[in-house]
Structures are given as structure tokens and as C-alpha cells.
Amino acid sequence: MTHSLRIPIRALSLLSSKMRNLAKILTVLLLIFFVFTAPSTADIKSVKIRSDDRDLIVFEEFTFTHTGNVSVAISSVSVSSIQVTSNLSRPDLSRIGFFLVSDDALDYMYYYESVSCYLDSKYIALLFTFQDISPLPQSSFNKSYAVTYPNLYSLRFANCNPLSRATMDVRTELYNIHNGTTKDYLSAEQTMIPSIFFTFSIIYLCFLAVWVLVCIMNYRSAHWIHLLLGELLVMKGLNLLCAAMVQHSIKVTGTPPLGWNVFLYVFQFNRSVLFYTLIAVIFDGCSFLKRVFLANRTVMFVIPLQVFVTIASIAEMQVLAEESWDWGLGLYFADTFCSILLNVLIGFMVFETDRNLENYFATLSLIRPFYVAFIVYSCIACVLGIGSFVDYSSSWVMAVEIASLIFYIVMFFFFRPFEKNKYFDQLNLQPQVTPEFEL
């Protein structure tokens, strides 16, 4: 038998409290996960290859200047044959090795050259083969190479022996040298990213100071939503500051500091959840009680997606170049899906729970320009996200941050505290609706 019950105010408060506790628990679990997860190693990578029969492995992609260098160290090397008949052939070690190839050369290889082994191509820069390593098995090799022709290169491993498996521990370092002595482990098109993140973090912290001043000067018109907007600025500024510190450490040492890395992912997670929840609350023009339910239900959809986005961003930096594409693609689509899902949920939940649609549409008409701005921002962010995913460079990062800053300015301008704000006046005029739920 089904009973229709009205949830009292105390139950609403309890539900809201449980949602906050859920967010705190997820944050703590993510923090523990980040602490015990091996830190990403950027352009110093250590990879263990075990009984791998692939004929080609892409380790890294890096844009070198005329002072570029690549260092490859391998140890615990062994090559074994896969026995398919009684005759077991011995692998040809000269057909196994590492090489560099530029993006331009790849086009020539695929369209104008027909070779059975990548190592035979005249368009590659052969670093070494396993024939240079002696004795096998359980041997090691370590050597550095200078790159004098600026371009985007990929470091690859080729095994042209069919029915053979390679096992080795690989450590690679790719960097450019500035002023003759200073190593820069960021790719040439990414070297300005730490400065960009730091500059925008300062801008957002200054933005926060201005916002606090505006709220103080108009404290009589201040609303609870203004506190959430201020918290969003804090999360955004700290997220960018941590990103700047992580990228700077990668640039100087090739590895991110574990502490800043953890804070980066935590602030990134909190900022994303707060942003999408805040947008949902703004679009909902009904009573405060209904906003609690809408925000909670939105968080329930957004949190799992943002957990995946955060984990994918970690995995993307830890795996090989050919595998990071899959993680990066999942990261991009999950983050974009949050914006699309948010628009769908807003309309669905409002029609599902609102008993006075006239009030909702009256409020929505007041924020129609902001709604249009959000749609435009979502489209622009989608395009810029694709661009930065395909080509993660300083120019794309700058474009993404500028677009985000413009949207933040528009959002804060629309909902700044001032007298006779029609949006908040409309909220105050609306009746307090207690949603009904079937239990």
C-alpha cells in the first residue's frame, strides 16, 4: 500500500545535512585515494613493461626546441619467443629498439613509405636497438640524445619480431635546456602554463576581495546565495593556485609535488560540484525548500561524474601517451555531460515538483539573459575543451581561462546584492512549497 506523506521541515533539514555529510565523506575518500596514488610524473616517466607482444608502443609526445634532450634508461630487459610450434626461433635484437619521430615524418611514413618495420624507416631518428645492450637477459642501458631540430616528436618503442614478448623497466626524460643549464620539462608550447594559472589565481582572489567589499557595502540586500558565490571564488582561486604550483614543479623538476597535487584534485572536485550546484540553484526560481531538493538531486548526479573526471585527470598523466588519449576523452565528455545534464535536470525537476509554474516562469524571465549566457558559455567551453584536449598548449589554456573569467563576471554581475533586485524580490514573493513524495 502506498502512502503520500509530506516531509516536514525537520526532515528537510536532516536530508540536507545528510547530503552535506555525503559530500564530506566523498572528499575524504578522494583525499585518501590521492595520497596513496602514485604521483603523476609528467615528462619524467617510469613504466614497467611485462611480456608485451605489441609491435609499437607510444611512450610520450613532446615539443622540443633546438636545445632539446631525451634520456632513456632501461633495465631488467628480457625478450622471449611465443612458442607456436616445436621450432622456437630466437628474436632478432636488431629489430627491437627505441626511436623518435616527428608529426610531419609520420605523414610521410604512412603515405609515401612502405616498410615492414618502423626501425627501417628513413624518416625516424633511431636511438638504439636491443643489439646495443649486452648481455641479455637482465641487462640495462642508459643514454641521452640531443634534439637539434625543433618540432613535435613522439618517443616510441618498436618490436618487429612476430611472436615475441618484451619485458623491461623504462625511465624516460624529455626536456629543453634554457640558458645552457636550466632544464624545462614542459613541452615548448606549454612552458607558459604555470604563469597563466598563477596570474588567473591572483585575478580570482582579487575578484573575491571586490565581491566581499560589495557584499559588505550592500549587506541589507545580501542573500544566502552570495555566500555560495564567494565560496566558489575561493575554490576557483585555490584550484588555479595549486595548478600553477604543480605545473611549475613539473617544469623545474619533471615531477609534481605530492602535497600540491593532492590539494589540486581536492579543490578541483569541490569547485566543480559547487559550480554546477550553484547554477542549478540560480536557475530554480521557486521556494528555498524546493531549492534544497533540486540542489541535492543535482549533486547526486554531478558528484559521481566529477569523481570520474578527477580520477581520469590523474590517470591521464600517469599512463602512456597512447592510453592517455582514452582517459582524456572520457574526462572531457564526462565534464561536458555535466553541463548538458544540468540543463535537462533543471527543466525536468521543476516540472516534476513545482506546483506553481507561473511563478517559476516569472522568475526565469528575469534571468533569461543569464540563461542565454550560460548556454553560450557551455558551447564555447565545449569548443575550447576539444581544442585544449587535442592540443594542450598555453594558448588554449589562456582561451579557456578567459572564457571562464568572462562568464564568472557576468554571473556575479547579474546576482550582485543591491536594492530592488527583481530576482530576489521574486523569490521573496513566492509561496513556500513543501514537496510531496511517495513513500
XYZ file of C-alpha atoms in Angstrom, residues 194-391:
198
model
C 52.377 27.882 -14.815
C 52.460 31.672 -15.245
C 48.966 31.668 -16.774
C 47.487 29.670 -13.889
C 49.214 31.841 -11.287
C 48.069 35.077 -12.949
C 44.444 33.952 -13.069
C 44.582 32.727 -9.469
C 45.604 36.248 -8.406
C 42.795 37.694 -10.544
C 40.201 35.464 -8.857
C 41.498 36.265 -5.373
C 41.254 39.987 -6.200
C 37.786 39.260 -7.575
C 36.940 37.698 -4.196
C 38.135 40.800 -2.328
C 35.937 43.022 -4.518
C 32.970 40.670 -4.023
C 33.361 40.744 -0.234
C 33.518 44.547 -0.337
C 30.347 44.712 -2.467
C 28.515 42.371 -0.084
C 29.590 44.427 2.942
C 28.503 47.690 1.334
C 25.119 46.143 0.458
C 24.705 43.847 3.440
C 20.996 44.689 3.769
C 20.426 43.190 0.319
C 22.774 40.238 0.810
C 21.286 36.785 0.294
C 22.470 33.309 1.238
C 23.375 32.673 -2.403
C 26.034 35.420 -2.228
C 27.933 33.315 0.315
C 27.959 30.409 -2.137
C 29.218 32.708 -4.884
C 32.046 33.858 -2.622
C 32.911 30.260 -1.773
C 33.016 29.465 -5.489
C 35.624 32.213 -5.993
C 37.696 30.771 -3.146
C 37.618 27.274 -4.684
C 38.409 28.597 -8.168
C 41.318 30.742 -6.984
C 42.841 27.969 -4.856
C 42.356 25.452 -7.661
C 44.305 27.654 -10.080
C 46.979 28.404 -7.467
C 47.559 24.694 -6.855
C 47.581 24.054 -10.613
C 50.237 26.759 -11.007
C 52.415 25.212 -8.286
C 52.061 21.714 -9.760
C 52.900 22.883 -13.288
C 55.855 24.927 -12.010
C 57.223 21.897 -10.182
C 56.823 19.793 -13.332
C 58.616 22.473 -15.332
C 61.577 22.597 -12.935
C 61.896 19.008 -11.676
C 59.792 16.943 -14.064
C 57.546 15.689 -11.248
C 54.707 17.363 -9.314
C 54.979 17.735 -5.519
C 52.656 15.254 -3.822
C 51.146 17.818 -1.427
C 50.156 20.353 -4.080
C 48.974 17.524 -6.322
C 46.524 16.328 -3.669
C 45.219 19.842 -2.982
C 44.798 20.423 -6.717
C 42.482 17.438 -7.142
C 40.518 18.211 -3.955
C 39.915 21.856 -4.915
C 39.124 20.830 -8.489
C 36.493 18.388 -7.253
C 34.920 20.835 -4.780
C 34.914 23.691 -7.278
C 33.202 21.600 -9.966
C 30.476 20.279 -7.650
C 29.861 23.738 -6.166
C 29.730 25.374 -9.601
C 27.130 23.006 -11.075
C 25.062 23.008 -7.881
C 25.111 26.801 -7.768
C 23.983 27.059 -11.387
C 21.086 24.708 -10.606
C 20.071 26.790 -7.590
C 20.180 30.017 -9.616
C 18.017 28.611 -12.393
C 15.439 27.352 -9.905
C 13.152 30.298 -9.216
C 10.981 28.680 -6.576
C 10.993 28.465 -2.820
C 14.029 27.828 -0.669
C 12.725 24.381 0.309
C 12.456 23.296 -3.302
C 15.913 24.670 -3.999
C 17.232 22.341 -1.299
C 15.714 19.338 -3.075
C 16.819 20.495 -6.520
C 20.370 21.156 -5.334
C 20.572 17.813 -3.527
C 19.294 15.830 -6.502
C 21.612 17.710 -8.840
C 24.584 16.960 -6.576
C 23.665 13.267 -6.647
C 24.077 13.312 -10.430
C 27.064 15.650 -10.567
C 29.229 14.106 -7.826
C 29.727 10.674 -9.497
C 30.604 12.363 -12.795
C 33.076 14.706 -11.120
C 34.638 11.790 -9.220
C 35.251 10.126 -12.587
C 36.606 13.398 -14.033
C 39.053 13.761 -11.136
C 40.256 10.149 -11.314
C 40.566 10.398 -15.101
C 42.712 13.530 -14.784
C 45.083 11.556 -12.520
C 45.174 8.511 -14.768
C 45.679 10.645 -17.877
C 49.038 11.896 -16.551
C 50.236 8.502 -15.316
C 49.742 6.295 -18.356
C 51.490 6.150 -21.710
C 50.634 8.619 -24.454
C 48.528 6.116 -26.405
C 46.485 5.283 -23.277
C 46.132 8.872 -22.032
C 44.031 9.667 -25.126
C 41.297 7.300 -23.870
C 41.370 8.743 -20.348
C 41.433 12.307 -21.656
C 38.485 11.625 -23.945
C 36.493 10.218 -21.045
C 37.452 13.192 -18.870
C 36.299 15.687 -21.493
C 32.961 14.019 -22.230
C 32.141 13.483 -18.541
C 32.789 17.140 -17.723
C 30.800 18.308 -20.756
C 27.977 15.929 -19.895
C 27.595 17.695 -16.535
C 26.564 20.905 -18.325
C 24.126 19.092 -20.632
C 22.675 17.006 -17.808
C 22.252 20.110 -15.680
C 20.026 21.794 -18.269
C 17.894 18.651 -18.613
C 17.562 18.151 -14.858
C 16.541 21.749 -14.271
C 13.575 21.531 -16.598
C 12.612 18.017 -15.516
C 12.770 18.641 -11.770
C 10.930 21.943 -11.967
C 8.005 20.401 -13.843
C 8.086 17.400 -11.514
C 7.937 19.267 -8.187
C 6.670 22.778 -8.873
C 3.031 23.396 -8.005
C 3.087 26.951 -9.346
C 4.769 27.036 -12.756
C 3.639 30.616 -13.262
C 5.998 31.748 -10.507
C 8.819 29.715 -11.982
C 8.471 31.172 -15.456
C 8.141 34.652 -13.981
C 11.483 34.201 -12.244
C 13.050 32.554 -15.283
C 12.095 35.559 -17.404
C 14.140 37.740 -15.047
C 17.301 35.718 -15.637
C 16.759 34.972 -19.317
C 19.939 36.933 -20.288
C 21.945 34.896 -17.791
C 20.415 31.658 -19.092
C 21.464 32.639 -22.618
C 24.938 33.492 -21.292
C 25.182 30.055 -19.675
C 24.195 28.312 -22.916
C 26.740 30.374 -24.873
C 29.416 29.670 -22.258
C 28.658 25.929 -22.373
C 29.042 25.910 -26.165
C 32.265 27.934 -26.058
C 33.643 25.771 -23.251
C 32.815 22.687 -25.326
C 34.753 24.014 -28.326
C 37.682 25.199 -26.199
C 37.667 21.890 -24.342
C 38.060 19.999 -27.599
C 40.879 22.322 -28.634
C 42.769 22.008 -25.353
C 42.226 18.235 -25.344
C 43.644 17.800 -28.845
C 46.402 20.395 -28.387
